[in-house]
Coordinates of C-alpha atoms and ligand atoms in Angstrom, one line a residue:
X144 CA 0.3 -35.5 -51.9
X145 CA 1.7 -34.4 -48.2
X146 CA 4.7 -35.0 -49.6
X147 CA 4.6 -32.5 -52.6
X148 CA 2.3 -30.0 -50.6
X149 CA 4.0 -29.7 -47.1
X150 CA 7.4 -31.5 -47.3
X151 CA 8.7 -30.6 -50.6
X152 CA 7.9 -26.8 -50.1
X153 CA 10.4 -27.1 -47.1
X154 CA 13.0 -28.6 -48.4
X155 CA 13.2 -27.3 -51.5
X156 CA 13.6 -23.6 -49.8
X157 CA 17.0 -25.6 -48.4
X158 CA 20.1 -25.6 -50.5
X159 CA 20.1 -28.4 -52.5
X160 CA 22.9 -30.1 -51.4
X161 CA 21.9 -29.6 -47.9
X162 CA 18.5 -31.1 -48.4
X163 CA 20.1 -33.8 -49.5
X164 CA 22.2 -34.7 -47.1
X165 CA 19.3 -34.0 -44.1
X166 CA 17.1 -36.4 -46.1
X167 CA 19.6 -38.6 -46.0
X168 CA 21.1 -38.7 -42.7
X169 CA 17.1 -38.9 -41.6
X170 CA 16.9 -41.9 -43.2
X171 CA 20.0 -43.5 -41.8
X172 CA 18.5 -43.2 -38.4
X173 CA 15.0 -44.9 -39.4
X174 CA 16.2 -47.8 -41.0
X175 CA 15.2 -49.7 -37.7
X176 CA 11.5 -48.9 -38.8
X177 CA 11.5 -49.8 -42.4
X178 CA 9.6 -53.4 -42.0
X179 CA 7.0 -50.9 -40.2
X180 CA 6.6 -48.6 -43.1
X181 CA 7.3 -51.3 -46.3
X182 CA 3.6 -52.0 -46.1
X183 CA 2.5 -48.6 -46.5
X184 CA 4.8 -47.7 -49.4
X185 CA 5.5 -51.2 -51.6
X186 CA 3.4 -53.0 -54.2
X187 CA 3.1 -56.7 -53.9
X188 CA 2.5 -58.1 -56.5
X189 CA 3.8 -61.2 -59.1
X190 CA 3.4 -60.2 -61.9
X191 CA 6.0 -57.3 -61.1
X192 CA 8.6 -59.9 -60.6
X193 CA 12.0 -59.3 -62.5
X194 CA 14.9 -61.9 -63.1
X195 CA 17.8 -60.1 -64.8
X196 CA 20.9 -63.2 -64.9
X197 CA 21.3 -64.7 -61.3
X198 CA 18.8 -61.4 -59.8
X199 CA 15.7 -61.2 -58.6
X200 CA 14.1 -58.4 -57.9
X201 CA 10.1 -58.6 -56.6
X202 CA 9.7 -55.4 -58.5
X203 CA 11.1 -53.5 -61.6
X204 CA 11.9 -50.0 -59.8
X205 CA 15.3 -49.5 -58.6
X206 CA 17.3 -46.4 -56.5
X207 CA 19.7 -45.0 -59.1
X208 CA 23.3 -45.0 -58.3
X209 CA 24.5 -41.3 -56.9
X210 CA 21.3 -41.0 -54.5
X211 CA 23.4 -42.7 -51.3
X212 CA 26.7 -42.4 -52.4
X213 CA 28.1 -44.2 -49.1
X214 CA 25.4 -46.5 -48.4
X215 CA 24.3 -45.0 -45.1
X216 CA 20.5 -45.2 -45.7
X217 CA 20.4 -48.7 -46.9
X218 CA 18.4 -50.2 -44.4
X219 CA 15.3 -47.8 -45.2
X220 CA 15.0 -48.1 -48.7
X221 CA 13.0 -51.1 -48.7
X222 CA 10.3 -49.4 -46.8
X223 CA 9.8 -47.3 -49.9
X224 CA 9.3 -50.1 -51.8
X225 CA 12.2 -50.0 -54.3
X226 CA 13.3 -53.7 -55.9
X227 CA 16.5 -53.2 -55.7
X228 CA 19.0 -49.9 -54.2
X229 CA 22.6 -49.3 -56.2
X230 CA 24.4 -47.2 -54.0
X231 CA 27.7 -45.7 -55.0
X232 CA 29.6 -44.1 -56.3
X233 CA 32.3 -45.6 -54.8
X234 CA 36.0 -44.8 -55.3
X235 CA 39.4 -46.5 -54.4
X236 CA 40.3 -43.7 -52.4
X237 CA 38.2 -41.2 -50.6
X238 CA 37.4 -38.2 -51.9
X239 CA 35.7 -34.7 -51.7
X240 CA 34.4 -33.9 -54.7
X241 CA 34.0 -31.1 -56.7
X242 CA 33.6 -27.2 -55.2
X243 CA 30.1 -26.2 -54.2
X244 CA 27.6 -25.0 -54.9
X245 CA 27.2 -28.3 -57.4
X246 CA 23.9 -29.3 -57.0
X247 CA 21.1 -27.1 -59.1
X248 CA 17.7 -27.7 -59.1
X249 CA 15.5 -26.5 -61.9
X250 CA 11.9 -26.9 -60.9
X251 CA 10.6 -25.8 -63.9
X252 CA 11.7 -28.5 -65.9
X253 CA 11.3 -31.4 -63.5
X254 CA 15.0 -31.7 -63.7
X255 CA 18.9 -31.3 -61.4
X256 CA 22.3 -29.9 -62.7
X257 CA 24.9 -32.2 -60.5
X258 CA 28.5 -31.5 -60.7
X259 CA 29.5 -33.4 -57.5
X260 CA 32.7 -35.4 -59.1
X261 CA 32.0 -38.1 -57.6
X262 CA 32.0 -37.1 -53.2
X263 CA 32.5 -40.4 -51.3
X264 CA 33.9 -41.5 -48.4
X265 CA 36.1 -43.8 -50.6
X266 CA 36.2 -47.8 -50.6
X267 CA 37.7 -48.6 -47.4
X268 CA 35.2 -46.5 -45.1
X269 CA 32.0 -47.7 -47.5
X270 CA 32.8 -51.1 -46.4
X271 CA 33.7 -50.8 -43.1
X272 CA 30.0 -49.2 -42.9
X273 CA 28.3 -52.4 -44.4
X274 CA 30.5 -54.5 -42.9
X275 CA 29.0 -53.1 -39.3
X276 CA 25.1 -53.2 -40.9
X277 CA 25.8 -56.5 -41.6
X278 CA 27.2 -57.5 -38.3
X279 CA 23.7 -56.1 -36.8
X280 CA 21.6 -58.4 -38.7
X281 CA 19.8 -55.3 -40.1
X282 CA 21.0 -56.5 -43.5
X283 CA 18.0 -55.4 -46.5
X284 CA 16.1 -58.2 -47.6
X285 CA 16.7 -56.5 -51.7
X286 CA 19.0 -57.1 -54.0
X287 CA 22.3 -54.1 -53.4
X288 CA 23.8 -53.2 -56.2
X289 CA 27.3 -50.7 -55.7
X290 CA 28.4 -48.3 -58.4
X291 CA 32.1 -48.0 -58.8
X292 CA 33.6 -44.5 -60.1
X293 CA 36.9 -44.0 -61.0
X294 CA 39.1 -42.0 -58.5
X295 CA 39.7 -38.3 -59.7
X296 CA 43.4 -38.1 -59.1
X297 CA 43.7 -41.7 -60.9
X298 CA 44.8 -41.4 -64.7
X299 CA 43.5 -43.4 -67.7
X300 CA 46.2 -45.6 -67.5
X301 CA 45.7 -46.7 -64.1
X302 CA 42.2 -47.0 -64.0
X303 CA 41.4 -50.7 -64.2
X304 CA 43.7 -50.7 -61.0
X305 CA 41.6 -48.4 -59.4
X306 CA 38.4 -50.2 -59.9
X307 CA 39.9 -53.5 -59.1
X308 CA 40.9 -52.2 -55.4
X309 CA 37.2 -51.3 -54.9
X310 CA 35.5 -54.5 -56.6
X311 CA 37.8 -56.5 -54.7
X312 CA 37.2 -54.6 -51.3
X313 CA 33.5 -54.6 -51.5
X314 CA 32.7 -57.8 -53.3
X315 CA 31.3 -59.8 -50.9
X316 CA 28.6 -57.1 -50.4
X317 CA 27.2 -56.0 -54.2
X318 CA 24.7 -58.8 -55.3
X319 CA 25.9 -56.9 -58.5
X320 CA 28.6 -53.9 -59.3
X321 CA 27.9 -51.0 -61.5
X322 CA 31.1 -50.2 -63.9
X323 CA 30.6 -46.3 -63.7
X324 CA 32.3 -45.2 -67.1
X325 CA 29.7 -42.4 -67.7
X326 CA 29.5 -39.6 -65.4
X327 CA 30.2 -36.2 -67.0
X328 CA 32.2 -35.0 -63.7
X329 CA 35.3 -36.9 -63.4
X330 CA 37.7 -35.8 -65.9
X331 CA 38.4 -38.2 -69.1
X332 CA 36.6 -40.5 -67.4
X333 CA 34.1 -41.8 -70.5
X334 CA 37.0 -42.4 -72.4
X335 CA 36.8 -46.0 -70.6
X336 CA 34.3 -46.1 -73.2
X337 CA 36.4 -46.4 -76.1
X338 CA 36.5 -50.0 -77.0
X339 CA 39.7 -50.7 -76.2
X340 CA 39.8 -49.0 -72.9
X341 CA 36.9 -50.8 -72.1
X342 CA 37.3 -54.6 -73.3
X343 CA 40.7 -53.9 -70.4
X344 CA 38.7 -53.0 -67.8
X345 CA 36.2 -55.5 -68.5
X346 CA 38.8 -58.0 -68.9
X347 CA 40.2 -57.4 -65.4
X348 CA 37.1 -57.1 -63.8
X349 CA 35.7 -60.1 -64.6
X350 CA 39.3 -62.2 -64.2
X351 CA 39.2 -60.8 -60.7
X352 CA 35.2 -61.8 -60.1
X353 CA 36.1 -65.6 -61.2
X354 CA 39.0 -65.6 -58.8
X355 CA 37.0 -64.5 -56.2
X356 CA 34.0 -66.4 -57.0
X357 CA 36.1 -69.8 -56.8
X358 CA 37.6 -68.3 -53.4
X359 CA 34.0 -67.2 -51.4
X360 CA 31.7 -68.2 -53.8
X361 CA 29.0 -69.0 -54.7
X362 CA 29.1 -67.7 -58.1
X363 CA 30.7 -64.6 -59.9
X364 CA 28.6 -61.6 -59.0
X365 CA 27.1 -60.1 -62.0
X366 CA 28.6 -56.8 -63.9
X367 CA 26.5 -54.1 -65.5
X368 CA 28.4 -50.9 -67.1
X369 CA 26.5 -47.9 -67.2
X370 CA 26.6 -45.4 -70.6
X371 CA 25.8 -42.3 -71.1
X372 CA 23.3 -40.5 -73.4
X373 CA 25.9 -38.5 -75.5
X374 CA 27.6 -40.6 -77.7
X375 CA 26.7 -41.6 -81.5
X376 CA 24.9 -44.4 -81.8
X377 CA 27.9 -45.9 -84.1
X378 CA 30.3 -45.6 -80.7
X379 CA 27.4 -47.5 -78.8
X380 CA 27.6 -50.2 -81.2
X381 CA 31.2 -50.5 -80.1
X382 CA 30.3 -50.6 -76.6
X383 CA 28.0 -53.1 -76.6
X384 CA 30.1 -55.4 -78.8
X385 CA 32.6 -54.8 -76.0
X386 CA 29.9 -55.9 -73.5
X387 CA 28.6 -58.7 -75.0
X388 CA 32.8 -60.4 -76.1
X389 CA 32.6 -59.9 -72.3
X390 CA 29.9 -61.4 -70.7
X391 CA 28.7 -58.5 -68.6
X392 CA 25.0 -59.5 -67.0
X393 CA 23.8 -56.0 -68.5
X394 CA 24.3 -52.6 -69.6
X395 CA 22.3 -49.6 -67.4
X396 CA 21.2 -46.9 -70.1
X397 CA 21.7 -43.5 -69.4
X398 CA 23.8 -41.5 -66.8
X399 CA 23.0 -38.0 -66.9
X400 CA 23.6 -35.8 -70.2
X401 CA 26.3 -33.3 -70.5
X402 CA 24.4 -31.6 -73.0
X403 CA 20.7 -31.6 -73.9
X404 CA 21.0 -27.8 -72.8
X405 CA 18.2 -26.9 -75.1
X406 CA 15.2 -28.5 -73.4
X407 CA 16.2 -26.4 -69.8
X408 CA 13.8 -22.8 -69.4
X409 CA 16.8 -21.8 -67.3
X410 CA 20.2 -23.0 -66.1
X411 CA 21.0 -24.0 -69.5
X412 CA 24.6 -22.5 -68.7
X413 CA 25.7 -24.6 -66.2
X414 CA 28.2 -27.3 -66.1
X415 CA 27.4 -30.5 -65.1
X416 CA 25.0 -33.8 -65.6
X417 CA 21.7 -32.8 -66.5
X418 CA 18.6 -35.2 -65.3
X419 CA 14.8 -35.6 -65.3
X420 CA 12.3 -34.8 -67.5
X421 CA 14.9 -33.4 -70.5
X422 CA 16.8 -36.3 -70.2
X423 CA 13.9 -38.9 -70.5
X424 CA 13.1 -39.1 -74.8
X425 CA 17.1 -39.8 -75.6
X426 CA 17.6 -41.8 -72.3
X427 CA 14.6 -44.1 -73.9
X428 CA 16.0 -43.9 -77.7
X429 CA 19.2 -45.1 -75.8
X430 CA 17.6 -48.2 -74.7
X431 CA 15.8 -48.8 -77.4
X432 CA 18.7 -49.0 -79.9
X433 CA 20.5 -51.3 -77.2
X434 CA 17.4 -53.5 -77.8
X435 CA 17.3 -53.5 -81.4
X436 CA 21.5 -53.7 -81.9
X437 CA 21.2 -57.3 -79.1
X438 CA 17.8 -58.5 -80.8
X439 CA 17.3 -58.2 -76.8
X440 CA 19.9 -60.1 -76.3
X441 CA 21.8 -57.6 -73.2
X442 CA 19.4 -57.1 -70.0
X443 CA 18.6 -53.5 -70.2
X444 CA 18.3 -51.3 -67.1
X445 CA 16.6 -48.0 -68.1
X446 CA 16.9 -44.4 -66.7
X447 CA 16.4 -41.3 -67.2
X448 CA 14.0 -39.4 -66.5
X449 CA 11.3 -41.3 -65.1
X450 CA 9.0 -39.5 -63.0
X451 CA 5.4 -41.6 -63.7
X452 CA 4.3 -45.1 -64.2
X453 CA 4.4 -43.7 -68.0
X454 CA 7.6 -43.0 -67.7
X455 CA 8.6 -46.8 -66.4
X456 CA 7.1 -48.4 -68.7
X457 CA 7.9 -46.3 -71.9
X458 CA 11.3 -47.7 -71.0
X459 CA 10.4 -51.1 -70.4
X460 CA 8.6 -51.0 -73.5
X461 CA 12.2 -49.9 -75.5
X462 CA 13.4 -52.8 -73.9
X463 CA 14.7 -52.3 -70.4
X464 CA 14.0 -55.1 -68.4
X465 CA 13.8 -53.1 -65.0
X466 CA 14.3 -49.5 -64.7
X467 CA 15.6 -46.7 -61.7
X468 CA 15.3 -43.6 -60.5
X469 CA 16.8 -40.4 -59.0
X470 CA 15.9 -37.2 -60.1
X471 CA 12.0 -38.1 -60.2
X472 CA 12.1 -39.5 -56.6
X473 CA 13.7 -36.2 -55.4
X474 CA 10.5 -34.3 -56.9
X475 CA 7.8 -36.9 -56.2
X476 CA 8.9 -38.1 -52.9
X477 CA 8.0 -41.2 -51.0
X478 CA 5.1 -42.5 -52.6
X479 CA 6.9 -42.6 -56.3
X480 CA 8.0 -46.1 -56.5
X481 CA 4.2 -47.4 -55.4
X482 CA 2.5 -45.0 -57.6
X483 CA 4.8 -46.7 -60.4
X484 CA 4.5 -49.8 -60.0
X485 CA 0.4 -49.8 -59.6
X486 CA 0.3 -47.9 -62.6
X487 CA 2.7 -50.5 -64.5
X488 CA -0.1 -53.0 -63.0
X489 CA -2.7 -51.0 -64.4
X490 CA -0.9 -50.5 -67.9
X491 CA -0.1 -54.2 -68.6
X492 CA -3.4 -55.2 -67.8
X493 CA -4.7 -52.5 -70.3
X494 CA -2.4 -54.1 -73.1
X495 CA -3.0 -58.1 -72.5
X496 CA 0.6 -58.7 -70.9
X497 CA 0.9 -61.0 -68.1
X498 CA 3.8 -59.7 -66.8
X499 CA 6.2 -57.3 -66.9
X500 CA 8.9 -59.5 -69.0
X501 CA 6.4 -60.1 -71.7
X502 CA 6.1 -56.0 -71.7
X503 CA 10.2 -55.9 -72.3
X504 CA 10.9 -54.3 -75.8
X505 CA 7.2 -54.5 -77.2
X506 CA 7.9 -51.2 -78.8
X507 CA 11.1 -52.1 -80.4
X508 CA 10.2 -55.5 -81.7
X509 CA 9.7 -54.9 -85.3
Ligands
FMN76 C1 22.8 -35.8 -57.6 C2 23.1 -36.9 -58.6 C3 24.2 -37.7 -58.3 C4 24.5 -38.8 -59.2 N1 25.6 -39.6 -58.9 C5 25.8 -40.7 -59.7 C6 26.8 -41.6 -59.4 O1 27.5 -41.4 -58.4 N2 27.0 -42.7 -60.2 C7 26.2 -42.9 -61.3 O2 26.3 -43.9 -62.0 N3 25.2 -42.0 -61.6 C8 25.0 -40.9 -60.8 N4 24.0 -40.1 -61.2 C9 23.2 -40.4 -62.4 C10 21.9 -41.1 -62.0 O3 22.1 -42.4 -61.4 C11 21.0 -41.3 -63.2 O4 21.7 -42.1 -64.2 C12 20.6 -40.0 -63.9 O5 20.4 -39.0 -62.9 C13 19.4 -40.1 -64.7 O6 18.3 -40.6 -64.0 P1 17.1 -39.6 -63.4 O7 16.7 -38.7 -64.5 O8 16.1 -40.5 -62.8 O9 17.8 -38.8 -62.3 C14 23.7 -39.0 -60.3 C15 22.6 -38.2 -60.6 C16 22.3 -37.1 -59.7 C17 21.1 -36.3 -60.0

C-alpha cells in the first residue's frame, strides 16, 4: 500500500531508467540490513519448499534475470523475501548497451518496453564485485542464479566462445547459470535457438561445467536456457529435444515478447521486449506446452507476467515448478513476493494440495 500510494507516485514521475538505477544503487547500500527486514517481507512456510535438480529454494518466487544486471544489490534481496535472485545479464566483455531512452513504461497496461541490449559491466568486473561480497562474509543465504548474454560485438560463430569466457569466470559463484538465448535486443542472438546452434553451445557448456566440477567441485552446477514467447510451438519442440539430448537441469519460459503489440493501449510502436500483464496468457501457454511435450519431464521456471498470487500459480499450475518476476515487482513494490506466496498458501489449501510440487502442471495433466 505505502508503496503504491507514496513511493511509486515518486518514482514513477522519474525517468525510467533513472528510477531504476536509484532503486538500485539504494539497495546496494542496505544490504547490511536485510536480516533486519527479511522478517517483515518473507513467508515461512514448508509447504512453499521447491527442489528443482541439486536446488533448493524455501520458496517458489524468484528475481528475474535483467532486474540487477551486475549483481550490486545482492545482499538485499533476501530481505524481500525472494527464493532465489538470477542476476545478469552478464557478458564476456563489458558493455554499454543500447542508446537511450530504452526503457518505457506503460502504466496502463501493467507492462515495460526494454530495449537495453544487454548494459553490463561485463564478466570480469561482475566477478570481481562478488568476489569482494564474498570476502565480507555478507554472502546471501539463497540460492544465486547468473544470466549469461551473448556479447553484442560477438558473431554467431563465436558465440559458444563468448559464453564459455563468462561461465568459466564466474562459475564458482552461480549455484546455477541462465543460457540467455532469448532476449529480443542483441542482434541474431535467438538464432542460438536453432537446434543446431544450440545442441553446440550446450555441448560446450556442459563439457566445460564437468571439467570444472572435477577441478573445484562439488558437483557440476546446473544449466537452465531461457526461451522466448515468439516462436512456433513446432521450433519449441526442437528446443526442448535439444535440452533434454543435453541434460540441462531446466528450461526458464518466457523472456520478453518482441511482438504481442496488440494487447498495448499505447506504445504499441516501440521496439523492444515487451513485459507484464500482455505478456502473461502466452508466457503461460509456453509453459504449458513445455509440460505436456516432457510429460513434465524438464523442470519449468515460469515468467511472464506475474503480478498476483493468481498469476504464480496459474503458471505453476501449466507446469512451472517455481516461477520469477520483474516487471510485476517494479509496479507492486516490496511487498509482492509475500503477498504471492500467502496467496499461493491460501490457493493450495483451497484445492487439497499439500504442497506446491503436488500443484506443478495440475492444469496440464490430461
Ligand atoms: C528492464 C528489463 C531488463 C531485462 N533484462 C533481461 C536480461 O538481462 N536477461 C534476461 O534473461 N531477461 C531479461 N529481461 C526479461 C525478464 O527476465 C523476464 O523474462 C520478462 O521481463 C518477463 O517477466 P515479467 O513480465 O515478470 O517482467 C528483462 C526484462 C526487463 C523488463
Amino acid at each position: 500500500m505505502i508503496y503504491k500510494q507514496c513511493l511509486r507516485p515518486i518514482l514513477f514521475l522519474k525517468d525510467p531508467e533513472e528510477a531504476h538505477e536509484q532503486t538500485l544503487s539504494f539497495l546496494s547500500r542496505i544490504g547490511f540490513l536485510a536480516s533486519v527486514l527479511e522478517p517483515l517481507f518473507s513467508v515461512s512456510d514448508s509447504r512453499l519448499h521447491v527442489k528443482i535438480g541439486p536446488l533448493s529454494f524455501a520458496n517458489p518466487v524468484g528475481l528475474a534475470g535483467g532486474f540487477d544486471k551486475n549483481g550490486k544489490a545482492i545482499r538485499s534481496w533476501p530481505a524481500f523475501g525472494f527464493g532465489f535472485v538470477e542476476i545478469g545479464a552478464v557478458t564476456a566483455q563489458g558493455q554499454p548497451g543500447n542508446p537511450k531512452p530504452r526503457l518505457i513504461r506503460l502504466p496502463k497496461d501493467q507492462a515495460l518496453i526494454n530495449r537495453l541490449g544487454f548494459n553490463n559491466e561485463g564478466a570480469e568486473a561482475v566477478r570481481a564485485r562478488l568476489d569482494s561480497i564474498r570476502d565480507s562474509g555478507a554472502w546471501p543465504r539463497i540460492p544465486l542464479g547468473i544470466n549469461i548474454g551473448r556479447t553484442k560485438a560477438v558473431e554467431t560463430k563465436d558465440a559458444a566462445a563468448d559464453y564459455l569466457f563468462t561461465f568459466e569466470r564466474l562459475y564458482p559463484f552461480g549455484d546455477f547459470f541462465t543460457l540467455n538465448v532469448s532476449s529480443p535486443n542483441t542482434p541474431n542472438l535467438r538464432e542460438l535457438q536453432e537446434k543446431n546452434l544450440l545442441k553446440e553451445l550446450l555441448q560446450a557448456i556442459q563439457a566445460k561445467n564437468r571439467e570444472l566440477a572435477q577441478k573445484l567441485g562439488p558437483g557440476a552446477k546446473p544449466i537452465f536456457v531461457k526461451v522466448d514467447p515468439d516462436m512456433s510451438f513446432q521450433q519449441l519442440d526442437e528446443v526442448i529435444d535439444v535440452l533434454e539430448s543435453q541434460q540441462v537441469t531446466g528450461v526458464i519460459a518466457t523472456n520478453a515478447t518482441a511482438f504481442l503489440r496488440e494487447k498495448l493501449t499505447v506504445g504499441a510502436n516501440e521496439p523492444g521486449g515487451l513485459s507484464g500483464k500482455p505478456l502473461r496468457e502466452r508466457a503461460t501457454s509456453v509453459i504449458r506446452h513445455i509440460y505436456q511435450a516432457t510429460k513434465g519431464r524438464l523442470p519449468i521456471i515460469g515468467v511472464g507476467g506475474i503480478f498476483t498470487a493468481e498469476d504464480a500459480y496459474e503458471k505453476i499450475k501449466a507446469g512451472a515448478s517455481a516461477v520469477q518476476i520483474l516487471t510485476g515487482f517494479v509496479y507492486e513494490g516490496p511487498c509482492a513476493v509475500k503477498r504471492i506466496n500467502q496467496g499461493l498458501l491460501r490457493l493450495m489449501e483451497r484445492d487439497g494440495f499439500k504442497n506446491i510440487s503436488e500443484a506443478v502442471g495440475a492444469d496440464a495433466r490430461a
